Amino acid sequence: CLAAALAVIGAGAAYGVNPSSALVSKTEFERENGQYVYEVEFAANGVAYDYTIKATDGAVIAKNTEGQLTGRSRDRSPRS
């Protein structure tokens, strides 16, 4: 789960997240809708991030944010 968390935080750089400022609060490996996924939650700069990542290929299938994202829109992708 740690590798998935680090990959997600690195991907969060697209949202202006500095990986060194991210604090991981939860990582889980589970089966959801017939596929294995990682659930990763972390916070950085007053924003909470919640990602769901396919375990088979690392694709982000859902991502949510809570808090202030200055100059950026929130993505509330539906889970596949």
mmCIF file of C-alpha atoms in Angstrom:
data_model
loop_
_atom_site.group_PDB
_atom_site.id
_atom_site.type_symbol
_atom_site.label_atom_id
_atom_site.label_comp_id
_atom_site.label_asym_id
_atom_site.label_seq_id
_atom_site.Cartn_x
_atom_site.Cartn_y
_atom_site.Cartn_z
ATOM 1 C CA CYS A 1 0.000 0.000 0.000
ATOM 2 C CA LEU A 2 2.875 2.386 0.664
ATOM 3 C CA ALA A 3 4.062 2.158 -2.944
ATOM 4 C CA ALA A 4 0.544 3.011 -4.134
ATOM 5 C CA ALA A 5 0.374 5.934 -1.719
ATOM 6 C CA LEU A 6 3.685 7.297 -2.936
ATOM 7 C CA ALA A 7 2.630 6.938 -6.573
ATOM 8 C CA VAL A 8 -0.617 8.791 -5.912
ATOM 9 C CA ILE A 9 1.091 11.588 -4.041
ATOM 10 C CA GLY A 10 3.554 11.941 -6.894
ATOM 11 C CA ALA A 11 0.620 12.118 -9.311
ATOM 12 C CA GLY A 12 -0.869 14.788 -7.058
ATOM 13 C CA ALA A 13 1.900 17.102 -8.268
ATOM 14 C CA ALA A 14 -0.477 17.869 -11.156
ATOM 15 C CA TYR A 15 -2.676 19.565 -8.538
ATOM 16 C CA GLY A 16 0.241 21.522 -7.124
ATOM 17 C CA VAL A 17 0.924 19.072 -4.296
ATOM 18 C CA ASN A 18 4.500 18.980 -3.099
ATOM 19 C CA PRO A 19 5.065 15.294 -2.204
ATOM 20 C CA SER A 20 7.233 16.279 0.762
ATOM 21 C CA SER A 21 4.303 18.221 2.299
ATOM 22 C CA ALA A 22 1.783 15.370 1.972
ATOM 23 C CA LEU A 23 0.657 13.477 5.056
ATOM 24 C CA VAL A 24 -0.849 10.040 4.348
ATOM 25 C CA SER A 25 -3.768 9.272 6.669
ATOM 26 C CA LYS A 26 -5.060 6.003 5.197
ATOM 27 C CA THR A 27 -4.091 3.290 2.747
ATOM 28 C CA GLU A 28 -6.177 0.200 2.094
ATOM 29 C CA PHE A 29 -6.067 -2.692 -0.339
ATOM 30 C CA GLU A 30 -9.494 -4.114 -1.089
ATOM 31 C CA ARG A 31 -11.770 -5.680 -3.662
ATOM 32 C CA GLU A 32 -14.370 -3.272 -5.027
ATOM 33 C CA ASN A 33 -16.809 -3.905 -7.877
ATOM 34 C CA GLY A 34 -14.966 -7.071 -8.849
ATOM 35 C CA GLN A 35 -11.493 -5.514 -9.021
ATOM 36 C CA TYR A 36 -8.654 -5.021 -6.561
ATOM 37 C CA VAL A 37 -7.988 -1.399 -5.673
ATOM 38 C CA TYR A 38 -5.927 0.754 -3.361
ATOM 39 C CA GLU A 39 -7.712 3.470 -1.392
ATOM 40 C CA VAL A 40 -5.320 6.267 -0.481
ATOM 41 C CA GLU A 41 -6.140 9.367 1.583
ATOM 42 C CA PHE A 42 -3.678 12.153 2.249
ATOM 43 C CA ALA A 43 -3.633 15.856 3.062
ATOM 44 C CA ALA A 44 -1.391 18.679 1.873
ATOM 45 C CA ASN A 45 -1.647 22.449 2.241
ATOM 46 C CA GLY A 46 -5.110 22.349 3.821
ATOM 47 C CA VAL A 47 -6.613 20.076 1.161
ATOM 48 C CA ALA A 48 -7.699 16.474 1.751
ATOM 49 C CA TYR A 49 -7.255 14.070 -1.186
ATOM 50 C CA ASP A 50 -8.929 10.674 -1.621
ATOM 51 C CA TYR A 51 -7.822 8.439 -4.508
ATOM 52 C CA THR A 52 -8.935 4.988 -5.670
ATOM 53 C CA ILE A 53 -6.323 3.223 -7.811
ATOM 54 C CA LYS A 54 -6.633 -0.034 -9.767
ATOM 55 C CA ALA A 55 -4.141 -2.510 -8.376
ATOM 56 C CA THR A 56 -3.617 -4.194 -11.744
ATOM 57 C CA ASP A 57 -2.305 -1.200 -13.680
ATOM 58 C CA GLY A 58 -2.102 1.794 -11.315
ATOM 59 C CA ALA A 59 -4.863 3.721 -13.097
ATOM 60 C CA VAL A 60 -6.658 6.293 -10.961
ATOM 61 C CA ILE A 61 -10.345 5.389 -11.178
ATOM 62 C CA ALA A 62 -11.665 7.957 -8.687
ATOM 63 C CA LYS A 63 -10.314 11.047 -6.993
ATOM 64 C CA ASN A 64 -11.870 13.563 -4.658
ATOM 65 C CA THR A 65 -10.677 16.652 -2.853
ATOM 66 C CA GLU A 66 -11.992 18.604 0.106
ATOM 67 C CA GLY A 67 -10.754 22.004 1.111
ATOM 68 C CA GLN A 68 -9.513 24.993 -0.793
ATOM 69 C CA LEU A 69 -7.930 24.498 -4.203
ATOM 70 C CA THR A 70 -6.929 27.948 -5.369
ATOM 71 C CA GLY A 71 -7.090 28.298 -9.129
ATOM 72 C CA ARG A 72 -8.006 24.666 -9.682
ATOM 73 C CA SER A 73 -11.306 22.853 -10.006
ATOM 74 C CA ARG A 74 -12.329 19.907 -7.877
ATOM 75 C CA ASP A 75 -12.614 16.545 -9.592
ATOM 76 C CA ARG A 76 -15.275 14.309 -8.136
ATOM 77 C CA SER A 77 -14.903 11.392 -10.542
ATOM 78 C CA PRO A 78 -17.430 8.587 -10.131
ATOM 79 C CA ARG A 79 -16.075 5.204 -9.139
ATOM 80 C CA SER A 80 -15.970 2.674 -11.971
#
